[in-house]
Amino acid sequence: MKGPEFDLSQPLGGPRWGEGRRDARSDRMVGEGFLGDTTGSDAAATEIGRIVDRFLTSMRSSIGQIVDALPIDAEVLAPVRDLARTVDTMLATGDVSALSGLADSVNAAGELLATRITGGYEVDEFGFDEHFHTHVWLPLWRPLFEHWFRVEVIGAENIPAEGAGLLVSNHAGVLPLDGMMTTVAVHDHAGRALRLLAADLAMTLPVSAPLARRAGATLACNADAERLLEAGHVVAVWPEGFKGLGKPFADRYRLQRFGRGGFVATALAAGAPIIPCSVVGSEEIYPKIGEVPALARLLGLPYMPVTPAFPLLGALGGIPLPTKWTIEFGEPIETSHLGPDAADDPMVVFEITDQVRETIQNTLFRNLARRGSVFFG
């Protein structure tokens, strides 16, 4: 199914910014930038040049030296310093060649906007918009993944390069940021779009539900999960649910119940392998030291957490602590040899459920033992 389309009587844009156009009078290419046509008189061009030169001279303040003086870790500020030095050099010399990358970025943004406006993207039966997932959703979370949590990914080769797979993970952190970080890890390290099985709450709220569906989530039910697996997707489930997500800080990295093994029955019915996933680092981003049950019931939420920063610091309490994360994907547990009838055998389902849970718990303990620091790994 295609996205919404608009009847545009004229094509979008003309030449790409910076490419210019051909002047009919002189039969030569004319630059098209913020100043438009630059074929005016020589006197006007000279005067504009003088104005620009005076402006650049007055603006030059050695930005690189200012940034160098900031009392912040050098490694963190390296990209900022590089950009500052580039701008400083450009202001000093008038050489704007460094802006070529900016033109590419502007053009890429224009192409993205044009695709969204004209409906040039596909939406599947679950509402998944791969273009939105790749070009809008993942870029929103990738800075957290790379620079805030500095996620280390282990075992990405265990995710099937093609075909179905059911990823089963521990769940914690008060807010489900582990789901977003796992989505980025699977896409960037295994080249697959992760389809999330989300709780009822996420799929019913007016703001989160449309975004969740476009980003690849669907309701956590056996029917949807089995259809996704049969279609060859990589699907993720968090069997602990809200009990894991909202457990007290004192119980961190201790897995809660995995339910009755519905996820195993779904994998057996579809003949899909199960990939255990263990996330270390998510448990400390919002240390939950208490909750307010009455307020949670009033708002219709599973819990209303109390952390050292929330609600004391208000909105600032929503900023997660910059813990160092490790996401490890374990070896797949094959199910195809058991046949779909095994989904109706409670003993088989219980045995595999216990195996998955034990694998995740042992991996958590192992990665915790090798972690030197919560914030630096």
PDB file of C-alpha atoms in Angstrom, residues 40-331:
ATOM      1  CA  GLY A  40      24.571  41.779 -12.343  1.00  0.00           C
ATOM      2  CA  SER A  41      26.994  44.600 -13.059  1.00  0.00           C
ATOM      3  CA  ASP A  42      30.674  44.304 -12.144  1.00  0.00           C
ATOM      4  CA  ALA A  43      30.388  47.365  -9.934  1.00  0.00           C
ATOM      5  CA  ALA A  44      27.543  45.841  -7.922  1.00  0.00           C
ATOM      6  CA  ALA A  45      29.413  42.548  -7.603  1.00  0.00           C
ATOM      7  CA  THR A  46      32.535  44.370  -6.417  1.00  0.00           C
ATOM      8  CA  GLU A  47      30.559  46.302  -3.806  1.00  0.00           C
ATOM      9  CA  ILE A  48      28.849  43.113  -2.588  1.00  0.00           C
ATOM     10  CA  GLY A  49      32.280  41.509  -2.334  1.00  0.00           C
ATOM     11  CA  ARG A  50      33.532  44.382  -0.182  1.00  0.00           C
ATOM     12  CA  ILE A  51      30.494  44.127   2.100  1.00  0.00           C
ATOM     13  CA  VAL A  52      30.909  40.394   2.491  1.00  0.00           C
ATOM     14  CA  ASP A  53      34.628  40.791   3.154  1.00  0.00           C
ATOM     15  CA  ARG A  54      34.011  43.403   5.861  1.00  0.00           C
ATOM     16  CA  PHE A  55      31.346  41.180   7.410  1.00  0.00           C
ATOM     17  CA  LEU A  56      33.630  38.135   7.507  1.00  0.00           C
ATOM     18  CA  THR A  57      36.455  40.211   8.942  1.00  0.00           C
ATOM     19  CA  SER A  58      34.238  41.560  11.717  1.00  0.00           C
ATOM     20  CA  MET A  59      32.832  38.086  12.477  1.00  0.00           C
ATOM     21  CA  ARG A  60      36.181  36.335  12.712  1.00  0.00           C
ATOM     22  CA  SER A  61      36.830  35.541  16.391  1.00  0.00           C
ATOM     23  CA  SER A  62      38.855  32.340  16.315  1.00  0.00           C
ATOM     24  CA  ILE A  63      35.987  29.982  17.160  1.00  0.00           C
ATOM     25  CA  GLY A  64      38.378  27.062  17.388  1.00  0.00           C
ATOM     26  CA  GLN A  65      40.331  28.709  20.220  1.00  0.00           C
ATOM     27  CA  ILE A  66      37.129  29.397  22.149  1.00  0.00           C
ATOM     28  CA  VAL A  67      36.011  25.772  21.912  1.00  0.00           C
ATOM     29  CA  ASP A  68      39.516  24.578  22.833  1.00  0.00           C
ATOM     30  CA  ALA A  69      39.232  26.536  26.072  1.00  0.00           C
ATOM     31  CA  LEU A  70      36.051  24.778  27.190  1.00  0.00           C
ATOM     32  CA  PRO A  71      36.650  22.546  30.266  1.00  0.00           C
ATOM     33  CA  ILE A  72      35.026  19.444  28.742  1.00  0.00           C
ATOM     34  CA  ASP A  73      36.490  16.074  27.847  1.00  0.00           C
ATOM     35  CA  ALA A  74      38.525  16.373  24.639  1.00  0.00           C
ATOM     36  CA  GLU A  75      37.174  13.198  23.048  1.00  0.00           C
ATOM     37  CA  VAL A  76      33.565  14.294  23.516  1.00  0.00           C
ATOM     38  CA  LEU A  77      34.213  17.719  21.997  1.00  0.00           C
ATOM     39  CA  ALA A  78      36.394  16.514  19.092  1.00  0.00           C
ATOM     40  CA  PRO A  79      33.635  16.735  16.427  1.00  0.00           C
ATOM     41  CA  VAL A  80      32.640  20.203  17.682  1.00  0.00           C
ATOM     42  CA  ARG A  81      36.246  21.417  17.596  1.00  0.00           C
ATOM     43  CA  ASP A  82      36.720  20.073  14.061  1.00  0.00           C
ATOM     44  CA  LEU A  83      33.619  21.922  12.881  1.00  0.00           C
ATOM     45  CA  ALA A  84      34.703  25.077  14.710  1.00  0.00           C
ATOM     46  CA  ARG A  85      38.162  25.022  13.113  1.00  0.00           C
ATOM     47  CA  THR A  86      36.603  24.498   9.670  1.00  0.00           C
ATOM     48  CA  VAL A  87      34.332  27.511  10.166  1.00  0.00           C
ATOM     49  CA  ASP A  88      37.212  29.559  11.576  1.00  0.00           C
ATOM     50  CA  THR A  89      39.384  28.748   8.543  1.00  0.00           C
ATOM     51  CA  MET A  90      36.556  29.579   6.178  1.00  0.00           C
ATOM     52  CA  LEU A  91      36.005  32.966   7.845  1.00  0.00           C
ATOM     53  CA  ALA A  92      39.725  33.712   7.729  1.00  0.00           C
ATOM     54  CA  THR A  93      40.358  32.772   4.116  1.00  0.00           C
ATOM     55  CA  GLY A  94      36.976  33.208   2.486  1.00  0.00           C
ATOM     56  CA  ASP A  95      37.306  29.664   1.090  1.00  0.00           C
ATOM     57  CA  VAL A  96      33.798  28.188   1.085  1.00  0.00           C
ATOM     58  CA  SER A  97      34.774  24.799  -0.378  1.00  0.00           C
ATOM     59  CA  ALA A  98      34.152  23.276   3.059  1.00  0.00           C
ATOM     60  CA  LEU A  99      30.454  24.004   2.571  1.00  0.00           C
ATOM     61  CA  SER A 100      30.122  21.359  -0.156  1.00  0.00           C
ATOM     62  CA  GLY A 101      29.080  18.833   2.471  1.00  0.00           C
ATOM     63  CA  LEU A 102      26.405  21.254   3.699  1.00  0.00           C
ATOM     64  CA  ALA A 103      24.948  21.431   0.198  1.00  0.00           C
ATOM     65  CA  ASP A 104      24.737  17.630   0.099  1.00  0.00           C
ATOM     66  CA  SER A 105      22.975  17.617   3.467  1.00  0.00           C
ATOM     67  CA  VAL A 106      20.477  20.237   2.299  1.00  0.00           C
ATOM     68  CA  ASN A 107      19.772  18.265  -0.877  1.00  0.00           C
ATOM     69  CA  ALA A 108      19.324  15.027   1.083  1.00  0.00           C
ATOM     70  CA  ALA A 109      16.866  16.734   3.415  1.00  0.00           C
ATOM     71  CA  GLY A 110      14.985  18.067   0.401  1.00  0.00           C
ATOM     72  CA  GLU A 111      14.743  14.607  -1.154  1.00  0.00           C
ATOM     73  CA  LEU A 112      13.482  13.176   2.139  1.00  0.00           C
ATOM     74  CA  LEU A 113      10.826  15.894   2.426  1.00  0.00           C
ATOM     75  CA  ALA A 114       9.763  15.407  -1.190  1.00  0.00           C
ATOM     76  CA  THR A 115       9.341  11.658  -0.641  1.00  0.00           C
ATOM     77  CA  ARG A 116       7.162  12.242   2.418  1.00  0.00           C
ATOM     78  CA  ILE A 117       5.031  14.914   0.716  1.00  0.00           C
ATOM     79  CA  THR A 118       4.438  13.020  -2.533  1.00  0.00           C
ATOM     80  CA  GLY A 119       3.704   9.681  -0.849  1.00  0.00           C
ATOM     81  CA  GLY A 120       6.611   7.902  -2.511  1.00  0.00           C
ATOM     82  CA  TYR A 121       6.847   5.259   0.214  1.00  0.00           C
ATOM     83  CA  GLU A 122       5.263   1.915   1.011  1.00  0.00           C
ATOM     84  CA  VAL A 123       3.174   0.991   4.074  1.00  0.00           C
ATOM     85  CA  ASP A 124       2.501  -2.674   4.827  1.00  0.00           C
ATOM     86  CA  GLU A 125      -0.626  -4.256   6.307  1.00  0.00           C
ATOM     87  CA  PHE A 126       0.589  -3.579   9.873  1.00  0.00           C
ATOM     88  CA  GLY A 127       1.217   0.116   9.182  1.00  0.00           C
ATOM     89  CA  PHE A 128       5.013  -0.263   8.913  1.00  0.00           C
ATOM     90  CA  ASP A 129       6.626   2.503   6.860  1.00  0.00           C
ATOM     91  CA  GLU A 130      10.188   1.394   6.062  1.00  0.00           C
ATOM     92  CA  HIS A 131      11.141   4.786   4.639  1.00  0.00           C
ATOM     93  CA  PHE A 132      10.055   6.489   7.879  1.00  0.00           C
ATOM     94  CA  HIS A 133      11.793   3.780   9.924  1.00  0.00           C
ATOM     95  CA  THR A 134      15.123   4.192   8.115  1.00  0.00           C
ATOM     96  CA  HIS A 135      15.274   7.924   7.404  1.00  0.00           C
ATOM     97  CA  VAL A 136      13.328   9.465  10.304  1.00  0.00           C
ATOM     98  CA  TRP A 137      12.893   7.088  13.243  1.00  0.00           C
ATOM     99  CA  LEU A 138      16.367   5.539  13.505  1.00  0.00           C
ATOM    100  CA  PRO A 139      18.224   8.870  13.063  1.00  0.00           C
ATOM    101  CA  LEU A 140      16.272  10.206  16.057  1.00  0.00           C
ATOM    102  CA  TRP A 141      17.596   7.430  18.323  1.00  0.00           C
ATOM    103  CA  ARG A 142      21.063   6.888  16.853  1.00  0.00           C
ATOM    104  CA  PRO A 143      22.724   9.794  18.739  1.00  0.00           C
ATOM    105  CA  LEU A 144      21.604   8.219  22.030  1.00  0.00           C
ATOM    106  CA  PHE A 145      22.865   4.841  20.832  1.00  0.00           C
ATOM    107  CA  GLU A 146      26.285   6.057  19.676  1.00  0.00           C
ATOM    108  CA  HIS A 147      27.133   8.993  21.929  1.00  0.00           C
ATOM    109  CA  TRP A 148      25.028   8.846  25.108  1.00  0.00           C
ATOM    110  CA  PHE A 149      24.824   5.129  25.909  1.00  0.00           C
ATOM    111  CA  ARG A 150      27.820   4.202  23.687  1.00  0.00           C
ATOM    112  CA  VAL A 151      26.299   0.800  23.028  1.00  0.00           C
ATOM    113  CA  GLU A 152      28.616  -2.160  22.510  1.00  0.00           C
ATOM    114  CA  VAL A 153      27.006  -4.822  20.314  1.00  0.00           C
ATOM    115  CA  ILE A 154      28.065  -8.476  20.621  1.00  0.00           C
ATOM    116  CA  GLY A 155      26.863 -11.405  18.520  1.00  0.00           C
ATOM    117  CA  ALA A 156      25.072  -9.490  15.740  1.00  0.00           C
ATOM    118  CA  GLU A 157      26.018 -12.350  13.412  1.00  0.00           C
ATOM    119  CA  ASN A 158      23.519 -14.534  15.299  1.00  0.00           C
ATOM    120  CA  ILE A 159      20.643 -12.542  13.813  1.00  0.00           C
ATOM    121  CA  PRO A 160      19.498 -14.224  10.564  1.00  0.00           C
ATOM    122  CA  ALA A 161      20.690 -12.358   7.476  1.00  0.00           C
ATOM    123  CA  GLU A 162      17.362 -13.253   5.878  1.00  0.00           C
ATOM    124  CA  GLY A 163      14.216 -15.038   6.946  1.00  0.00           C
ATOM    125  CA  ALA A 164      12.385 -15.068  10.241  1.00  0.00           C
ATOM    126  CA  GLY A 165      13.750 -14.835  13.752  1.00  0.00           C
ATOM    127  CA  LEU A 166      12.211 -14.164  17.171  1.00  0.00           C
ATOM    128  CA  LEU A 167      14.390 -11.983  19.380  1.00  0.00           C
ATOM    129  CA  VAL A 168      13.642 -12.377  23.116  1.00  0.00           C
ATOM    130  CA  SER A 169      15.150  -9.855  25.542  1.00  0.00           C
ATOM    131  CA  ASN A 170      15.179  -8.722  29.153  1.00  0.00           C
ATOM    132  CA  HIS A 171      13.235  -5.530  29.818  1.00  0.00           C
ATOM    133  CA  ALA A 172      14.081  -2.728  32.255  1.00  0.00           C
ATOM    134  CA  GLY A 173      14.687   0.968  32.700  1.00  0.00           C
ATOM    135  CA  VAL A 174      11.285   2.514  33.652  1.00  0.00           C
ATOM    136  CA  LEU A 175      10.909   3.787  30.057  1.00  0.00           C
ATOM    137  CA  PRO A 176      11.331   1.315  27.146  1.00  0.00           C
ATOM    138  CA  LEU A 177      14.519   2.835  25.741  1.00  0.00           C
ATOM    139  CA  ASP A 178      16.001  -0.666  25.538  1.00  0.00           C
ATOM    140  CA  GLY A 179      13.544  -1.412  22.742  1.00  0.00           C
ATOM    141  CA  MET A 180      14.730   1.621  20.761  1.00  0.00           C
ATOM    142  CA  MET A 181      18.418   0.840  21.297  1.00  0.00           C
ATOM    143  CA  THR A 182      17.900  -2.793  20.278  1.00  0.00           C
ATOM    144  CA  THR A 183      16.130  -1.615  17.121  1.00  0.00           C
ATOM    145  CA  VAL A 184      19.136   0.532  16.175  1.00  0.00           C
ATOM    146  CA  ALA A 185      21.544  -2.313  16.985  1.00  0.00           C
ATOM    147  CA  VAL A 186      19.694  -4.804  14.774  1.00  0.00           C
ATOM    148  CA  HIS A 187      19.470  -2.362  11.865  1.00  0.00           C
ATOM    149  CA  ASP A 188      23.015  -0.983  12.010  1.00  0.00           C
ATOM    150  CA  HIS A 189      24.840  -4.212  12.902  1.00  0.00           C
ATOM    151  CA  ALA A 190      22.720  -6.888  11.227  1.00  0.00           C
ATOM    152  CA  GLY A 191      21.036  -4.974   8.418  1.00  0.00           C
ATOM    153  CA  ARG A 192      17.498  -5.974   9.428  1.00  0.00           C
ATOM    154  CA  ALA A 193      14.422  -3.955  10.363  1.00  0.00           C
ATOM    155  CA  LEU A 194      13.247  -5.087  13.787  1.00  0.00           C
ATOM    156  CA  ARG A 195       9.482  -5.482  14.236  1.00  0.00           C
ATOM    157  CA  LEU A 196       8.482  -4.891  17.854  1.00  0.00           C
ATOM    158  CA  LEU A 197       5.647  -6.558  19.747  1.00  0.00           C
ATOM    159  CA  ALA A 198       4.410  -3.684  21.907  1.00  0.00           C
ATOM    160  CA  ALA A 199       2.161  -3.561  24.963  1.00  0.00           C
ATOM    161  CA  ASP A 200      -1.486  -2.508  24.720  1.00  0.00           C
ATOM    162  CA  LEU A 201      -0.723   0.898  26.272  1.00  0.00           C
ATOM    163  CA  ALA A 202       1.778   1.881  23.581  1.00  0.00           C
ATOM    164  CA  MET A 203      -0.638   0.845  20.832  1.00  0.00           C
ATOM    165  CA  THR A 204      -3.652   2.757  22.189  1.00  0.00           C
ATOM    166  CA  LEU A 205      -2.280   6.185  23.130  1.00  0.00           C
ATOM    167  CA  PRO A 206      -3.181   8.818  20.508  1.00  0.00           C
ATOM    168  CA  VAL A 207       0.394  10.059  19.968  1.00  0.00           C
ATOM    169  CA  SER A 208       2.518   6.944  20.421  1.00  0.00           C
ATOM    170  CA  ALA A 209       0.308   4.463  18.538  1.00  0.00           C
ATOM    171  CA  PRO A 210       0.623   5.966  15.014  1.00  0.00           C
ATOM    172  CA  LEU A 211       4.365   6.505  15.471  1.00  0.00           C
ATOM    173  CA  ALA A 212       4.849   2.990  16.844  1.00  0.00           C
ATOM    174  CA  ARG A 213       3.071   1.403  13.889  1.00  0.00           C
ATOM    175  CA  ARG A 214       5.011   3.453  11.343  1.00  0.00           C
ATOM    176  CA  ALA A 215       8.247   2.507  13.099  1.00  0.00           C
ATOM    177  CA  GLY A 216       7.447  -1.219  12.895  1.00  0.00           C
ATOM    178  CA  ALA A 217       5.597  -2.093  16.106  1.00  0.00           C
ATOM    179  CA  THR A 218       2.366  -4.021  16.402  1.00  0.00           C
ATOM    180  CA  LEU A 219       0.223  -5.374  19.208  1.00  0.00           C
ATOM    181  CA  ALA A 220       1.880  -8.099  21.280  1.00  0.00           C
ATOM    182  CA  CYS A 221      -0.474 -10.925  20.385  1.00  0.00           C
ATOM    183  CA  ASN A 222       0.209 -14.401  18.993  1.00  0.00           C
ATOM    184  CA  ALA A 223      -1.738 -13.791  15.776  1.00  0.00           C
ATOM    185  CA  ASP A 224       0.271 -10.725  14.693  1.00  0.00           C
ATOM    186  CA  ALA A 225       3.575 -12.245  15.826  1.00  0.00           C
ATOM    187  CA  GLU A 226       2.968 -15.451  13.879  1.00  0.00           C
ATOM    188  CA  ARG A 227       2.014 -13.566  10.706  1.00  0.00           C
ATOM    189  CA  LEU A 228       5.158 -11.446  10.903  1.00  0.00           C
ATOM    190  CA  LEU A 229       7.357 -14.500  11.418  1.00  0.00           C
ATOM    191  CA  GLU A 230       5.703 -16.398   8.574  1.00  0.00           C
ATOM    192  CA  ALA A 231       6.397 -13.372   6.353  1.00  0.00           C
ATOM    193  CA  GLY A 232      10.118 -13.666   7.178  1.00  0.00           C
ATOM    194  CA  HIS A 233      10.590 -10.719   9.560  1.00  0.00           C
ATOM    195  CA  VAL A 234      12.803 -10.416  12.632  1.00  0.00           C
ATOM    196  CA  VAL A 235      10.416  -9.873  15.544  1.00  0.00           C
ATOM    197  CA  ALA A 236      11.256  -8.766  19.104  1.00  0.00           C
ATOM    198  CA  VAL A 237       9.378  -9.555  22.304  1.00  0.00           C
ATOM    199  CA  TRP A 238       9.990  -8.651  25.951  1.00  0.00           C
ATOM    200  CA  PRO A 239       8.226 -11.363  27.997  1.00  0.00           C
ATOM    201  CA  GLU A 240       8.754  -9.604  31.341  1.00  0.00           C
ATOM    202  CA  GLY A 241       6.474  -6.780  30.208  1.00  0.00           C
ATOM    203  CA  PHE A 242       5.760  -3.947  32.640  1.00  0.00           C
ATOM    204  CA  LYS A 243       6.890  -6.080  35.593  1.00  0.00           C
ATOM    205  CA  GLY A 244      10.403  -6.019  34.201  1.00  0.00           C
ATOM    206  CA  LEU A 245      10.289  -2.455  32.927  1.00  0.00           C
ATOM    207  CA  GLY A 246       9.126  -1.016  36.247  1.00  0.00           C
ATOM    208  CA  LYS A 247      10.876  -3.251  38.758  1.00  0.00           C
ATOM    209  CA  PRO A 248      12.686  -1.587  41.704  1.00  0.00           C
ATOM    210  CA  PHE A 249      16.352  -0.675  41.402  1.00  0.00           C
ATOM    211  CA  ALA A 250      17.170  -3.232  44.099  1.00  0.00           C
ATOM    212  CA  ASP A 251      15.971  -6.013  41.756  1.00  0.00           C
ATOM    213  CA  ARG A 252      17.998  -4.907  38.734  1.00  0.00           C
ATOM    214  CA  TYR A 253      19.207  -7.632  36.358  1.00  0.00           C
ATOM    215  CA  ARG A 254      17.029 -10.248  38.058  1.00  0.00           C
ATOM    216  CA  LEU A 255      14.616 -11.505  35.443  1.00  0.00           C
ATOM    217  CA  GLN A 256      10.921 -11.530  36.255  1.00  0.00           C
ATOM    218  CA  ARG A 257       8.541 -14.265  35.097  1.00  0.00           C
ATOM    219  CA  PHE A 258       8.424 -14.936  31.381  1.00  0.00           C
ATOM    220  CA  GLY A 259       4.700 -15.634  31.401  1.00  0.00           C
ATOM    221  CA  ARG A 260       3.390 -18.943  30.132  1.00  0.00           C
ATOM    222  CA  GLY A 261       5.696 -19.202  27.138  1.00  0.00           C
ATOM    223  CA  GLY A 262       3.395 -17.771  24.504  1.00  0.00           C
ATOM    224  CA  PHE A 263       6.379 -16.427  22.547  1.00  0.00           C
ATOM    225  CA  VAL A 264       7.848 -19.943  22.351  1.00  0.00           C
ATOM    226  CA  ALA A 265       4.581 -21.377  21.038  1.00  0.00           C
ATOM    227  CA  THR A 266       4.522 -18.656  18.387  1.00  0.00           C
ATOM    228  CA  ALA A 267       8.094 -19.454  17.288  1.00  0.00           C
ATOM    229  CA  LEU A 268       7.307 -23.172  17.172  1.00  0.00           C
ATOM    230  CA  ALA A 269       4.194 -22.607  15.075  1.00  0.00           C
ATOM    231  CA  ALA A 270       6.174 -20.509  12.579  1.00  0.00           C
ATOM    232  CA  GLY A 271       9.309 -22.695  12.725  1.00  0.00           C
ATOM    233  CA  ALA A 272      11.404 -19.602  13.525  1.00  0.00           C
ATOM    234  CA  PRO A 273      14.639 -19.605  15.550  1.00  0.00           C
ATOM    235  CA  ILE A 274      14.681 -17.831  18.919  1.00  0.00           C
ATOM    236  CA  ILE A 275      17.562 -15.398  19.526  1.00  0.00           C
ATOM    237  CA  PRO A 276      18.171 -14.616  23.239  1.00  0.00           C
ATOM    238  CA  CYS A 277      19.139 -10.974  23.796  1.00  0.00           C
ATOM    239  CA  SER A 278      20.746  -9.593  26.967  1.00  0.00           C
ATOM    240  CA  VAL A 279      20.934  -5.853  27.634  1.00  0.00           C
ATOM    241  CA  VAL A 280      23.259  -4.466  30.325  1.00  0.00           C
ATOM    242  CA  GLY A 281      23.134  -0.759  31.137  1.00  0.00           C
ATOM    243  CA  SER A 282      19.416  -0.073  30.790  1.00  0.00           C
ATOM    244  CA  GLU A 283      18.652  -0.895  34.425  1.00  0.00           C
ATOM    245  CA  GLU A 284      20.513   2.165  35.763  1.00  0.00           C
ATOM    246  CA  ILE A 285      19.248   4.935  33.463  1.00  0.00           C
ATOM    247  CA  TYR A 286      16.319   5.730  35.814  1.00  0.00           C
ATOM    248  CA  PRO A 287      17.011   4.155  39.232  1.00  0.00           C
ATOM    249  CA  LYS A 288      13.489   3.446  40.527  1.00  0.00           C
ATOM    250  CA  ILE A 289      13.402   3.853  44.309  1.00  0.00           C
ATOM    251  CA  GLY A 290       9.633   3.971  44.719  1.00  0.00           C
ATOM    252  CA  GLU A 291       6.300   4.643  43.055  1.00  0.00           C
ATOM    253  CA  VAL A 292       2.954   6.389  43.566  1.00  0.00           C
ATOM    254  CA  PRO A 293       0.205   3.781  42.947  1.00  0.00           C
ATOM    255  CA  ALA A 294      -2.702   6.192  43.450  1.00  0.00           C
ATOM    256  CA  LEU A 295      -1.409   8.582  40.792  1.00  0.00           C
ATOM    257  CA  ALA A 296      -0.695   5.669  38.444  1.00  0.00           C
ATOM    258  CA  ARG A 297      -4.295   4.457  38.757  1.00  0.00           C
ATOM    259  CA  LEU A 298      -5.589   7.986  38.197  1.00  0.00           C
ATOM    260  CA  LEU A 299      -3.586   8.343  34.983  1.00  0.00           C
ATOM    261  CA  GLY A 300      -4.221   4.778  33.810  1.00  0.00           C
ATOM    262  CA  LEU A 301      -0.532   3.887  33.890  1.00  0.00           C
ATOM    263  CA  PRO A 302       0.999   0.592  35.066  1.00  0.00           C
ATOM    264  CA  TYR A 303       3.155   2.525  37.553  1.00  0.00           C
ATOM    265  CA  MET A 304       4.257   6.068  38.428  1.00  0.00           C
ATOM    266  CA  PRO A 305       7.970   5.844  39.243  1.00  0.00           C
ATOM    267  CA  VAL A 306       9.941   7.815  41.795  1.00  0.00           C
ATOM    268  CA  THR A 307      13.636   8.190  40.994  1.00  0.00           C
ATOM    269  CA  PRO A 308      16.379  10.357  42.537  1.00  0.00           C
ATOM    270  CA  ALA A 309      15.657  12.955  39.821  1.00  0.00           C
ATOM    271  CA  PHE A 310      11.892  12.511  39.216  1.00  0.00           C
ATOM    272  CA  PRO A 311       9.578  14.166  40.175  1.00  0.00           C
ATOM    273  CA  LEU A 312      12.003  16.312  42.202  1.00  0.00           C
ATOM    274  CA  LEU A 313      13.604  17.895  39.118  1.00  0.00           C
ATOM    275  CA  GLY A 314      10.464  17.877  36.981  1.00  0.00           C
ATOM    276  CA  ALA A 315      11.105  17.480  33.246  1.00  0.00           C
ATOM    277  CA  LEU A 316      14.862  17.322  33.845  1.00  0.00           C
ATOM    278  CA  GLY A 317      14.211  14.059  35.680  1.00  0.00           C
ATOM    279  CA  GLY A 318      13.325  12.532  32.316  1.00  0.00           C
ATOM    280  CA  ILE A 319      16.922  12.754  31.082  1.00  0.00           C
ATOM    281  CA  PRO A 320      18.392   9.243  31.344  1.00  0.00           C
ATOM    282  CA  LEU A 321      21.737   8.750  33.039  1.00  0.00           C
ATOM    283  CA  PRO A 322      24.572   8.182  30.485  1.00  0.00           C
ATOM    284  CA  THR A 323      25.299   4.582  31.406  1.00  0.00           C
ATOM    285  CA  LYS A 324      27.496   2.366  29.217  1.00  0.00           C
ATOM    286  CA  TRP A 325      25.399  -0.321  27.489  1.00  0.00           C
ATOM    287  CA  THR A 326      26.168  -3.785  26.175  1.00  0.00           C
ATOM    288  CA  ILE A 327      23.685  -5.623  23.950  1.00  0.00           C
ATOM    289  CA  GLU A 328      24.546  -9.267  23.297  1.00  0.00           C
ATOM    290  CA  PHE A 329      22.667 -11.507  20.875  1.00  0.00           C
ATOM    291  CA  GLY A 330      23.063 -15.164  21.789  1.00  0.00           C
ATOM    292  CA  GLU A 331      23.203 -18.205  19.532  1.00  0.00           C
TER     293      GLU A 331
END
